[in-house]
XYZ file of C-alpha atoms in Angstrom:
334
model
C -33.195 -2.713 20.613
C -34.433 -6.284 20.581
C -32.325 -9.284 19.695
C -33.785 -12.557 18.425
C -32.135 -15.934 19.026
C -33.590 -18.947 17.245
C -32.494 -22.304 18.617
C -33.377 -24.511 15.655
C -32.179 -27.983 16.675
C -31.278 -30.156 14.999
C -33.424 -33.042 16.242
C -31.839 -35.388 18.790
C -29.246 -32.887 19.990
C -30.566 -32.340 23.545
C -33.300 -30.020 22.274
C -35.906 -31.254 24.758
C -33.441 -30.849 27.624
C -32.757 -27.256 26.571
C -36.452 -26.489 26.185
C -37.506 -28.096 29.473
C -34.724 -26.324 31.360
C -35.282 -22.878 29.877
C -39.038 -23.171 30.301
C -38.578 -24.021 33.978
C -36.172 -21.080 34.431
C -38.141 -18.416 32.562
C -38.151 -16.018 35.527
C -34.386 -16.240 36.011
C -33.785 -15.696 32.301
C -36.153 -12.708 32.263
C -34.247 -11.107 35.137
C -31.241 -11.043 32.809
C -33.080 -9.783 29.732
C -33.798 -13.095 28.001
C -37.445 -13.797 27.236
C -38.371 -17.460 26.778
C -42.133 -17.343 26.108
C -44.536 -19.900 27.531
C -46.610 -20.956 24.531
C -49.232 -23.658 24.897
C -48.699 -26.809 26.944
C -45.201 -27.656 25.735
C -41.807 -26.376 26.782
C -40.683 -26.060 23.146
C -42.109 -23.577 20.664
C -43.245 -26.048 18.019
C -46.664 -24.397 17.776
C -45.044 -21.430 16.017
C -44.495 -23.592 12.951
C -47.884 -25.210 12.390
C -48.675 -22.989 9.389
C -45.676 -24.488 7.584
C -45.300 -27.965 9.038
C -47.865 -30.719 9.617
C -47.559 -31.134 13.387
C -49.966 -32.774 15.861
C -53.004 -30.693 16.796
C -51.757 -30.590 20.386
C -49.213 -27.968 19.280
C -51.789 -25.588 17.762
C -51.881 -22.066 19.210
C -55.009 -19.843 19.311
C -53.537 -17.284 16.889
C -51.820 -19.857 14.710
C -48.092 -20.127 14.103
C -47.440 -17.070 11.968
C -49.971 -15.003 13.912
C -48.179 -15.796 17.175
C -44.775 -15.034 15.653
C -46.074 -11.662 14.480
C -47.529 -10.947 17.930
C -44.216 -11.777 19.617
C -42.314 -9.571 17.188
C -44.694 -6.662 17.808
C -44.496 -7.111 21.585
C -40.718 -7.118 21.871
C -39.361 -5.235 18.839
C -38.916 -1.996 20.787
C -37.654 -3.663 23.968
C -34.085 -4.048 25.162
C -34.371 -7.834 25.481
C -33.298 -11.051 23.798
C -36.265 -13.069 22.576
C -35.338 -16.753 22.594
C -37.445 -19.189 20.549
C -36.634 -22.891 20.476
C -37.907 -25.676 18.245
C -36.033 -28.350 16.347
C -38.839 -28.159 13.784
C -37.240 -24.933 12.489
C -34.609 -27.196 10.898
C -36.964 -29.782 9.370
C -36.005 -30.738 5.834
C -39.414 -30.991 4.265
C -40.989 -33.880 2.426
C -44.632 -34.606 3.162
C -44.375 -32.841 6.532
C -43.406 -29.474 5.073
C -40.678 -27.046 6.059
C -40.342 -23.495 7.340
C -40.275 -20.659 4.799
C -37.044 -19.073 6.019
C -37.513 -15.853 4.062
C -40.987 -15.382 5.530
C -39.714 -16.167 9.032
C -36.907 -13.636 8.719
C -39.372 -11.060 7.445
C -41.454 -11.268 10.620
C -38.476 -10.006 12.632
C -37.205 -7.342 10.219
C -37.404 -4.680 12.926
C -35.086 -6.465 15.349
C -31.558 -5.182 15.834
C -30.095 -8.636 15.316
C -31.227 -12.164 14.536
C -29.069 -15.199 15.370
C -29.600 -18.890 14.679
C -27.902 -21.551 16.793
C -27.920 -25.068 15.392
C -26.292 -28.192 16.857
C -25.018 -30.764 14.351
C -24.395 -34.405 15.158
C -22.188 -36.854 13.299
C -24.462 -38.529 10.748
C -24.287 -42.129 11.963
C -25.237 -40.969 15.474
C -27.982 -38.770 14.072
C -29.499 -41.552 11.958
C -29.377 -43.938 14.887
C -31.110 -41.458 17.191
C -33.835 -40.741 14.629
C -34.382 -44.492 14.147
C -34.816 -44.928 17.913
C -37.178 -41.958 18.154
C -39.333 -43.244 15.286
C -39.419 -46.683 16.945
C -41.314 -45.184 19.892
C -44.449 -44.785 17.784
C -44.100 -46.821 14.581
C -41.877 -49.290 12.767
C -38.811 -47.499 11.340
C -37.058 -48.529 8.112
C -34.508 -51.314 8.424
C -30.997 -49.906 9.024
C -29.712 -50.622 5.465
C -32.844 -48.987 4.029
C -32.402 -46.011 6.347
C -28.841 -45.550 5.103
C -29.863 -45.822 1.454
C -32.577 -43.192 1.971
C -30.026 -40.892 3.602
C -27.630 -41.327 0.680
C -30.296 -40.749 -1.971
C -32.251 -37.887 -0.393
C -29.944 -36.290 2.180
C -32.767 -36.711 4.679
C -34.085 -39.219 7.183
C -37.765 -39.092 8.184
C -37.987 -35.574 6.716
C -34.916 -34.308 8.610
C -31.702 -33.105 6.987
C -28.679 -35.346 7.437
C -27.014 -33.534 4.538
C -25.969 -30.488 6.560
C -24.802 -28.620 3.486
C -28.365 -28.777 2.159
C -29.617 -27.571 5.550
C -27.162 -24.665 5.325
C -28.479 -23.688 1.899
C -32.033 -23.828 3.237
C -31.197 -21.555 6.173
C -29.471 -19.090 3.829
C -32.713 -18.716 1.868
C -33.812 -16.394 4.686
C -30.782 -15.543 6.822
C -27.286 -14.242 6.185
C -24.503 -16.774 6.911
C -22.993 -14.400 9.499
C -26.140 -14.880 11.586
C -25.925 -18.693 11.534
C -23.967 -20.338 14.344
C -23.271 -24.070 14.109
C -22.169 -26.115 17.118
C -20.659 -29.577 16.928
C -22.848 -31.637 19.256
C -20.130 -33.996 20.464
C -17.904 -31.045 21.350
C -20.753 -29.293 23.179
C -21.688 -32.406 25.103
C -18.074 -32.835 26.245
C -17.754 -29.193 27.357
C -17.445 -28.516 31.122
C -21.108 -27.474 31.408
C -22.398 -29.437 28.451
C -24.971 -28.308 25.929
C -26.819 -26.136 28.435
C -23.592 -24.286 29.200
C -23.016 -23.663 25.497
C -26.498 -22.164 25.232
C -25.973 -19.926 28.271
C -22.689 -18.680 26.813
C -24.258 -17.982 23.435
C -26.939 -15.908 25.172
C -24.235 -13.925 27.050
C -25.779 -14.813 30.397
C -23.654 -14.056 33.484
C -24.288 -17.359 35.276
C -23.593 -21.010 34.728
C -25.587 -24.210 34.786
C -25.393 -24.370 38.582
C -27.850 -21.447 38.777
C -30.552 -23.335 36.855
C -33.357 -25.437 38.279
C -33.050 -28.793 36.530
C -35.827 -30.856 34.972
C -35.422 -34.641 34.718
C -31.962 -34.264 36.288
C -30.927 -32.233 33.269
C -31.533 -34.989 30.725
C -34.890 -35.168 28.922
C -36.182 -37.552 26.243
C -33.357 -40.086 26.481
C -33.214 -42.449 23.508
C -33.679 -46.156 24.184
C -30.684 -48.448 23.699
C -29.911 -49.106 20.059
C -29.450 -52.839 19.551
C -32.099 -54.048 22.037
C -34.617 -51.810 20.259
C -33.558 -53.136 16.853
C -33.673 -56.738 18.065
C -37.189 -56.295 19.427
C -38.360 -54.930 16.097
C -36.685 -57.814 14.240
C -38.509 -60.336 16.416
C -41.789 -58.463 15.896
C -41.346 -59.109 12.182
C -42.312 -55.727 10.788
C -45.057 -55.156 13.347
C -45.004 -52.753 16.296
C -43.288 -54.298 19.322
C -45.038 -53.928 22.674
C -43.403 -53.191 26.008
C -43.507 -56.839 27.084
C -41.443 -57.858 24.085
C -38.970 -55.023 24.507
C -38.562 -55.848 28.199
C -37.837 -59.516 27.480
C -35.338 -58.623 24.741
C -33.660 -56.012 26.953
C -33.246 -58.593 29.708
C -31.745 -61.079 27.253
C -29.398 -58.406 25.911
C -28.176 -57.475 29.390
C -27.605 -61.122 30.288
C -25.675 -61.764 27.080
C -23.608 -58.582 26.781
C -23.845 -56.813 30.137
C -25.708 -53.674 31.168
C -22.885 -51.208 30.511
C -22.054 -52.042 26.892
C -22.623 -49.260 24.351
C -24.277 -50.529 21.203
C -24.469 -49.276 17.618
C -27.382 -49.845 15.264
C -25.085 -50.193 12.258
C -22.397 -52.626 11.162
C -18.757 -51.624 10.953
C -18.896 -51.463 7.175
C -22.057 -49.329 7.275
C -20.349 -46.911 9.655
C -17.459 -46.584 7.221
C -19.848 -46.078 4.288
C -21.638 -43.311 6.189
C -18.368 -41.645 7.142
C -17.068 -41.772 3.576
C -20.323 -40.482 2.092
C -20.764 -37.528 4.432
C -17.109 -36.582 4.896
C -17.134 -34.452 1.748
C -20.450 -32.847 2.722
C -19.236 -31.939 6.203
C -15.850 -30.709 4.992
C -17.493 -28.491 2.380
C -19.847 -27.033 4.978
C -16.943 -26.201 7.291
C -14.966 -24.567 4.473
C -17.919 -22.472 3.287
C -18.926 -21.305 6.751
C -15.466 -20.823 8.270
C -15.227 -17.214 7.100
C -18.349 -16.363 9.098
C -17.613 -18.589 12.106
C -13.843 -19.041 12.584
C -12.970 -22.173 14.505
C -16.068 -24.140 13.504
C -15.301 -27.826 13.046
C -17.214 -31.100 12.800
C -15.909 -33.905 14.981
C -15.421 -37.494 13.900
C -16.034 -40.147 16.534
C -13.272 -42.657 17.079
C -14.293 -46.261 16.506
C -13.829 -48.155 19.754
C -13.352 -51.889 20.105
C -15.697 -51.808 23.082
C -18.630 -50.644 20.933
C -21.059 -53.455 20.074
C -22.102 -53.400 16.407
C -25.073 -55.047 14.743
C -23.064 -57.947 13.338
C -21.967 -58.785 16.902
C -25.517 -59.880 17.767
C -25.232 -63.582 16.947
C -27.037 -66.865 17.594
C -26.450 -67.139 21.378
C -28.286 -63.852 21.917
C -31.263 -64.873 19.779
C -31.561 -68.165 21.668
C -31.455 -66.323 24.974
C -34.030 -63.807 23.723
C -36.385 -66.606 22.637
C -36.053 -68.154 26.099
C -36.801 -64.854 27.873
C -39.822 -64.188 25.662
C -41.146 -67.691 26.342
C -40.643 -67.327 30.096
C -42.176 -63.866 30.235
C -45.289 -65.145 28.464
C -45.445 -68.247 30.620
C -45.388 -66.329 33.909
C -47.386 -63.364 32.644
C -44.586 -60.894 33.353
C -43.040 -58.167 31.143
């Protein structure tokens, strides 16, 4: 009897790393009864969701999203395999981009012996920061205070749930809570074999990460550094910042603060506001789901004095950045 595992994200929780790695190791997985289909040109299975979500045309599949899901279900329903499908878009919150009809998705796989969802959750300030940095790759994101206000008012950021209790309710519109498995991202990342090891364990595979062929040294789609990205966008004045500007600002940042410093997009008070706002949400989620997943917890990151916050970027940095931008333009370098 077939088993279905849906890896549904969330966004910015090593999803691309998981997808790239499993796509590259499809043959090894298949030898152990796990089918990770090759669909289209991408390692993730985002094309399965194009009938529900407005995604780029590059993800379109010949039979459409629902048509391909139905074909996969028909192909494997009577097989003794685990069908693994992975896309962070499964967990999208909606808005103008749309969201997956969970009841309809569950209905496609009615004939499977079991259906399991695995979903990694990241502490909200880290999640918002990562989404901000991802958005900044292609367009100007909201200013950090605006981003926070949107998160408070809507429970979403750029159409993605940061209110994980609302995400839970959405998932339960199609799936029983016993079939939903949440993983704290910070805990998974700190595990001996990291996020990939957590996935292998969840799939009951008899080998560890050392057996896998790695892609991008096991780390795909790394986010740019937080405060240099923010500073470049500030200097661009609400316009897209080009690579030359980002390079000059990055150089100024490294000269001012060092190359090893870890930076935070938010101020200390904003971090506290985020923690206070979402603490009740996260605690309620844990309490509601604990009966179905004993031991599930959401971590809270300690605030370290070594972390550089937004209010720590003061006049000396801006002067240095102006100098680097001037020099880079003068010599025609990045």
